[in-house]
Coordinates of C-alpha atoms in Angstrom, one line a residue:
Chain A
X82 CA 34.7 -8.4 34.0
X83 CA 34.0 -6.1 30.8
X84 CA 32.5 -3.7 33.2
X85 CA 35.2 -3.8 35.3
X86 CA 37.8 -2.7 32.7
X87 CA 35.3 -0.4 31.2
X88 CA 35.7 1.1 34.5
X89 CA 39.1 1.1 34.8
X90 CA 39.8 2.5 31.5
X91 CA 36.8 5.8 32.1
X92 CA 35.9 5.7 35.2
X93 CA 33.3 5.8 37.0
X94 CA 31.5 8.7 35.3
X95 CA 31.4 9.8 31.6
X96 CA 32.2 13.2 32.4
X97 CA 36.0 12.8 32.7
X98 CA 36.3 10.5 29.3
X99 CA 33.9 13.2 27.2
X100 CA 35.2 16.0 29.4
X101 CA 38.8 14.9 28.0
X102 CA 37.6 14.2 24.2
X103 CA 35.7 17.6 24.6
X104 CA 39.6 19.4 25.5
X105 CA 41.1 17.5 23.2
X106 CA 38.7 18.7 20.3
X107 CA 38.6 22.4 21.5
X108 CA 42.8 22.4 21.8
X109 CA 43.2 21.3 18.3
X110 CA 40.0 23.8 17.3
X111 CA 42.1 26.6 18.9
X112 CA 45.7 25.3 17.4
X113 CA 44.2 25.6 14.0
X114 CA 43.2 29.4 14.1
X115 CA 45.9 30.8 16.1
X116 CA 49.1 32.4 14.8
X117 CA 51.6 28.9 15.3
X118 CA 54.3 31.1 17.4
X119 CA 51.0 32.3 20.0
X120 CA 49.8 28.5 20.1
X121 CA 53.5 27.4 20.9
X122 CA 53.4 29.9 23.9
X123 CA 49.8 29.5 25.2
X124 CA 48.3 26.7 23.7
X125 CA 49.6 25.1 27.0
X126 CA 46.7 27.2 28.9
X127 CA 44.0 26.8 26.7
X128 CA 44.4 22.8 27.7
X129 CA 44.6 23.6 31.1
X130 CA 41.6 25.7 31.4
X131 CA 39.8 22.8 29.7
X132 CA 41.1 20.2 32.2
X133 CA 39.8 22.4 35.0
X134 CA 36.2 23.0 32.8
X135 CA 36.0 19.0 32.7
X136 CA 37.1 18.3 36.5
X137 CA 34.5 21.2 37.2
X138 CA 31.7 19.6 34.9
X139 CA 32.7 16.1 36.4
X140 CA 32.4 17.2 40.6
X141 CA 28.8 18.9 39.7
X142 CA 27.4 16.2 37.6
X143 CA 29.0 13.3 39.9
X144 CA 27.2 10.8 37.3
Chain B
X306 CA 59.5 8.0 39.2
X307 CA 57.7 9.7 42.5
X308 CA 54.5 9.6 40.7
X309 CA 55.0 6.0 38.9
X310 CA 55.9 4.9 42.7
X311 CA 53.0 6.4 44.1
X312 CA 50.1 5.4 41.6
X313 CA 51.5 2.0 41.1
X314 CA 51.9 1.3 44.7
X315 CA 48.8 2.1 46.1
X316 CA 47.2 0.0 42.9
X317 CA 49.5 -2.6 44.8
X318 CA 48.1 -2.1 48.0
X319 CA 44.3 -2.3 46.8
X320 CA 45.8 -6.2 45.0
X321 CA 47.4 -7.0 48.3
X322 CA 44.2 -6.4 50.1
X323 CA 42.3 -8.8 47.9
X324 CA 44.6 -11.5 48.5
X325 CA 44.9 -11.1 52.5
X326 CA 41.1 -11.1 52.5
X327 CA 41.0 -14.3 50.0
X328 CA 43.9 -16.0 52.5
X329 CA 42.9 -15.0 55.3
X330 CA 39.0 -16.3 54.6
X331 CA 39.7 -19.3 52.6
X332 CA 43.7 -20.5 51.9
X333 CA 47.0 -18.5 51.6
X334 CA 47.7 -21.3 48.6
X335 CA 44.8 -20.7 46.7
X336 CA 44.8 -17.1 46.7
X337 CA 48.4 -16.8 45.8
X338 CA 48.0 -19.1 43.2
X339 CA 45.5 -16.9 41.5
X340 CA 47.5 -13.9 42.2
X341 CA 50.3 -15.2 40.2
X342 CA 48.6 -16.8 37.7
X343 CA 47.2 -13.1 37.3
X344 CA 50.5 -11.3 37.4
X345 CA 51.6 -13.7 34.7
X346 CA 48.5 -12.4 32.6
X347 CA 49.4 -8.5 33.0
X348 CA 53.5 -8.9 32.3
X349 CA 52.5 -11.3 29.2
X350 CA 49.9 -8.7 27.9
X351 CA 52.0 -5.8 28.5
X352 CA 55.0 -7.6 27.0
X353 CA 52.9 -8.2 23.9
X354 CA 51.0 -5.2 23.4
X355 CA 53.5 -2.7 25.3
X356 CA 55.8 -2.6 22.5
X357 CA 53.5 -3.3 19.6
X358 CA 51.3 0.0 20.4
X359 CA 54.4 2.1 21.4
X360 CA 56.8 0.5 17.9
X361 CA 57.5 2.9 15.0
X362 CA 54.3 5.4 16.2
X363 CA 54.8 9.3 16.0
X364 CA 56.7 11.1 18.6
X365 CA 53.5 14.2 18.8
X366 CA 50.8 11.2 18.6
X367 CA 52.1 9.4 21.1
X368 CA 52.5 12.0 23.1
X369 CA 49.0 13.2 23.1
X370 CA 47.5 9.6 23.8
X371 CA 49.7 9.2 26.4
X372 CA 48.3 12.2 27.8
X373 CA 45.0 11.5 27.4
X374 CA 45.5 8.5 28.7
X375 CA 47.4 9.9 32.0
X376 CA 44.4 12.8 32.1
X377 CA 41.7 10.4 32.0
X378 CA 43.5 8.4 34.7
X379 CA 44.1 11.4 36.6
X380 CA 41.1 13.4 36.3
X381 CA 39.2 10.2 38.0
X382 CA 41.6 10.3 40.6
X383 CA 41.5 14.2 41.5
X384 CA 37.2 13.9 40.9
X385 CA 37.0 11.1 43.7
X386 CA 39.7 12.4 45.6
X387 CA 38.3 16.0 46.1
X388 CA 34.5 14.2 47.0
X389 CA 36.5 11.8 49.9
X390 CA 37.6 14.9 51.2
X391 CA 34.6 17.7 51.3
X392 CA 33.1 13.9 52.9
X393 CA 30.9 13.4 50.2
X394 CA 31.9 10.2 49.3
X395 CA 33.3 7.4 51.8
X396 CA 37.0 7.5 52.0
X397 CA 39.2 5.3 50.6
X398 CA 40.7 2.6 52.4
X399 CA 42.3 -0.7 51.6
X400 CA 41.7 -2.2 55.2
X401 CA 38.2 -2.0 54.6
X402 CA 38.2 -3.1 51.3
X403 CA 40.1 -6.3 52.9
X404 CA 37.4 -6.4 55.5
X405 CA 34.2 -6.3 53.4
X406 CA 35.9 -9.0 51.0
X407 CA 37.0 -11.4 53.9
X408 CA 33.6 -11.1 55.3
X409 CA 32.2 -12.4 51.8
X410 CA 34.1 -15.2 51.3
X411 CA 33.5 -16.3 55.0
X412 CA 29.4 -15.7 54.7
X413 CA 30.2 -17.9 50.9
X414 CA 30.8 -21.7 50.5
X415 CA 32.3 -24.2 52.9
X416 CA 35.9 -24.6 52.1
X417 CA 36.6 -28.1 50.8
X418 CA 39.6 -30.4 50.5
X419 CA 40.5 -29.8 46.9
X420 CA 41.4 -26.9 44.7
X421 CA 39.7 -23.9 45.9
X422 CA 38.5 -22.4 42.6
X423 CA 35.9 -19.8 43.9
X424 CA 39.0 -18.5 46.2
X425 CA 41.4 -18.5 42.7
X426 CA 39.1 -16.9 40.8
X427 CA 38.1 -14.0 43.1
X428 CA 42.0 -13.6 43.7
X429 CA 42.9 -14.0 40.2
X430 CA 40.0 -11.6 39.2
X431 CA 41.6 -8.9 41.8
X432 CA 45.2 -8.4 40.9
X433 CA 44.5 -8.7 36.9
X434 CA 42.5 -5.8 37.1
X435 CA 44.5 -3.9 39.4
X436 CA 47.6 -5.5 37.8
X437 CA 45.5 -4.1 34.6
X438 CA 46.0 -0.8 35.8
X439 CA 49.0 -0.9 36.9
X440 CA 50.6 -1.7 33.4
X441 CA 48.4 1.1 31.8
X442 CA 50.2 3.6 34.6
X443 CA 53.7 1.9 33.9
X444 CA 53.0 2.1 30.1
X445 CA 51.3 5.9 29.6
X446 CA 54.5 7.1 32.2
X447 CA 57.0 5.2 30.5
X448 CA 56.3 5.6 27.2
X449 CA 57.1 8.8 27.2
X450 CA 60.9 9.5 25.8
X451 CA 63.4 9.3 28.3
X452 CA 61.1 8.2 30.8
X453 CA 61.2 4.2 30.9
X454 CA 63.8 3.6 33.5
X455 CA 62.1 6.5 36.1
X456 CA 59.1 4.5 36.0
X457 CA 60.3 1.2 36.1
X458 CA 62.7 2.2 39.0
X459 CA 59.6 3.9 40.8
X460 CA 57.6 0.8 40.1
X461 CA 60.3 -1.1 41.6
X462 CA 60.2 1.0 44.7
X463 CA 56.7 0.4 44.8
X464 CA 56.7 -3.3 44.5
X465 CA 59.2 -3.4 47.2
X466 CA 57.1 -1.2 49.9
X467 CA 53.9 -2.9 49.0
X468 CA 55.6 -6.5 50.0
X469 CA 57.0 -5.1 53.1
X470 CA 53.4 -4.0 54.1
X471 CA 51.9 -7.3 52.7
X472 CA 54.7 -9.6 55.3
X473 CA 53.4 -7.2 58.2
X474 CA 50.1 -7.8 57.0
X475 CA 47.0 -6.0 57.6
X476 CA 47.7 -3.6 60.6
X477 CA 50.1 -0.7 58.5
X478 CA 46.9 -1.2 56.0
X479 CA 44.9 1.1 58.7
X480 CA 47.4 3.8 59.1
X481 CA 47.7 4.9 55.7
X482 CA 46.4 8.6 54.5
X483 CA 44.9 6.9 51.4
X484 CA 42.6 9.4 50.2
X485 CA 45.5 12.3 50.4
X486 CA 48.2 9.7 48.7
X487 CA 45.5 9.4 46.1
X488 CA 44.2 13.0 46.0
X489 CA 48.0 13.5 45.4
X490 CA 48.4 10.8 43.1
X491 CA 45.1 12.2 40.6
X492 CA 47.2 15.5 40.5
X493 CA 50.2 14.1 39.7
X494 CA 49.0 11.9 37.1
X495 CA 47.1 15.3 35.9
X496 CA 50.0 17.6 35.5
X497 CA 51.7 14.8 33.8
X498 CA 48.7 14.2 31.1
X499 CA 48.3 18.0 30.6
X500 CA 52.0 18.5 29.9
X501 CA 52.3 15.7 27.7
X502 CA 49.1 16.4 25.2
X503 CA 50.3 19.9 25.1
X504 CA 53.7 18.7 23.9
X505 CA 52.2 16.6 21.4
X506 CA 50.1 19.5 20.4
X507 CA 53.4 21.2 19.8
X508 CA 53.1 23.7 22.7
X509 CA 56.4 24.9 24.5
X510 CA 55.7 25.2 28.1
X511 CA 57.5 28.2 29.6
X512 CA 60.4 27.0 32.1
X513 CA 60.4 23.6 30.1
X514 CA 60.1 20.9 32.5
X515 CA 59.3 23.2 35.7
X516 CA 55.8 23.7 34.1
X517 CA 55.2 20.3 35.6
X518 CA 55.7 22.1 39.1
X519 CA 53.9 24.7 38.5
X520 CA 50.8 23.0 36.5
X521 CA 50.4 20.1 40.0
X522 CA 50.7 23.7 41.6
X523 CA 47.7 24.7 40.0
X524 CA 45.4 21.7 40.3
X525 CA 46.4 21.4 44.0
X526 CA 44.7 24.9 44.2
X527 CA 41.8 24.2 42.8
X528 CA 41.6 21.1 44.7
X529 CA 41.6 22.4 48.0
X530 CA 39.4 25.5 46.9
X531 CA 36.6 22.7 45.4
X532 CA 36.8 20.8 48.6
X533 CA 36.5 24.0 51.1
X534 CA 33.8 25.2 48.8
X535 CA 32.3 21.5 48.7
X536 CA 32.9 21.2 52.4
X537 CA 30.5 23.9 53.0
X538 CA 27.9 22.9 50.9
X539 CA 28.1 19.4 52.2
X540 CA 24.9 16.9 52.2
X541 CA 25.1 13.6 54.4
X542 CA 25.7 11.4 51.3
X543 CA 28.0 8.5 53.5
X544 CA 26.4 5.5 51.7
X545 CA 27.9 6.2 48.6
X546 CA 30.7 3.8 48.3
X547 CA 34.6 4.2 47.6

């Protein structure tokens, strides 16, 4: 049962789950040395390209 | 409310299959019993812990675990969704799923006279962890300002399809494009979690809510582009399961 939620909660893989920590660390990274009016306009991106980094990471690894 | 209709109902359909295969191999009685007796389990839990977690928490933190949460969720989704598709992992399919499970409660113990409590159990163990999810999907889409009643309504929708299916029983279970509904679903749930954490994070998404158009836009792209790409590279790797 404790495997079965562990798995519903990260999946199958820990790609995704440290792929997700990993964006979540590098957005607020970035937030904290750009200019607040640039982060408010492309801090959107930055996420985005480390969404498609982790979904990347997580198709080649597979594990 | 699409996307809260869409994730929650095929969640639904995966539960339903559970219990035809536990009826159909053993007793209707006994597997609806422990369907219930799970749905009890997920409403009470969510009930309890729904508004404790979400009660007097920051607008920007609970924005960014609510999208984390819908990321992780979604990310999973688009990973197993682009393999299904290049064919590089089985696709998905709740008729098979109901299959496979009928056939091992049939290969299992006799039925006897009394309760049933291998055919509870199994049934019970099914929808709470689907059910599980569910909540989790209802929760990290509703918790989100403004957004309660969309995914309520959408889970409503949801509940209602799934039923009709489940009286038909198994026949519409085959005819369903599962792997794109839940291809579409992971990017969905994707765009949602990216444009959430980035709100939290204070960002200000040009067009406002349109970014939510244009972010599934994206990932849809790069969907299709891993799974041509994937496609071409592809190894005969059928056993691995759904």
């Amino acid at each position: 049962m404790l495997k079965s939620l562990r798995k519903l909660v990260l999946g199958e893989t820990w790609a995704v789950p440290a792929g997700v920590a990993a964006s979540l660390g590098a957005v607020i990274a970035v937030r904290a040395v750009l200019p607040p009016d640039l982060w408010s306009r492309a801090g959107g991106f930055v996420l985005v390209g480390c969404v498609v980094a982790t979904l990347a990471l997580s198709l080649r690894l597979r594990r | 409310m699409a996307a809260a209709a869409a994730a929650v109902g095929i969640e639904m359909l995966e539960a339903l299959a559970i219990v035809l295969a536990v009826g159909a191999a053993r007793r209707f009685s006994d597997a609806l019993l422990g369907a219930v007796a799970a749905i009890l389990g997920v409403v009470l839990l969510c009930l309890g812990l729904g508004p404790a977690l979400l009660a007097d928490a920051d607008l920007h933190f609970l924005r960014v675990l609510i999208g984390c949460l819908l990321l992780l969720f979604g990310l999973e989704w688009l990973r197993k969704g682009v393999l299904r598709m290049a064919g590089q992992r089985r696709r998905s399919s709740s008729y098979e799923e109901f299959v496979e499970e009928r056939d091992e409660l049939l290969a299992a113990d006799e039925i006897i006279d009394g309760p049933d409590w291998a055919a509870r159990l199994v049934a019970f163990k099914g929808v709470f962890l689907e059910g599980l999810e569910v909540g989790l999907i209802v929760l990290a889409l509703g918790g989100a300002p403004g957004k309660l009643t969309p995914a309520l309504v959408g889970t409503g929708i949801a509940l209602v399809l799934v039923t009709g299916i489940g009286l038909v029983l198994h026949e519409p279970l085959r005819r369903l494009p599962e792997t794109q509904l839940k291809l579409g679903v992971g990017i969905a749930l994707t765009a949602f979690g990216t444009f959430f954490a980035a709100e939290g994070l204070r960002v200000e998404w040009p067009f406002g809510d349109v970014a939510l158009l244009y972010l599934a836009t994206i990932y849809a792209a790069l969907a299709w582009l891993a799974i041509r790409r994937m496609s071409a590279t592809r190894k005969p790797t059928a056993a691995v399961p759904a």
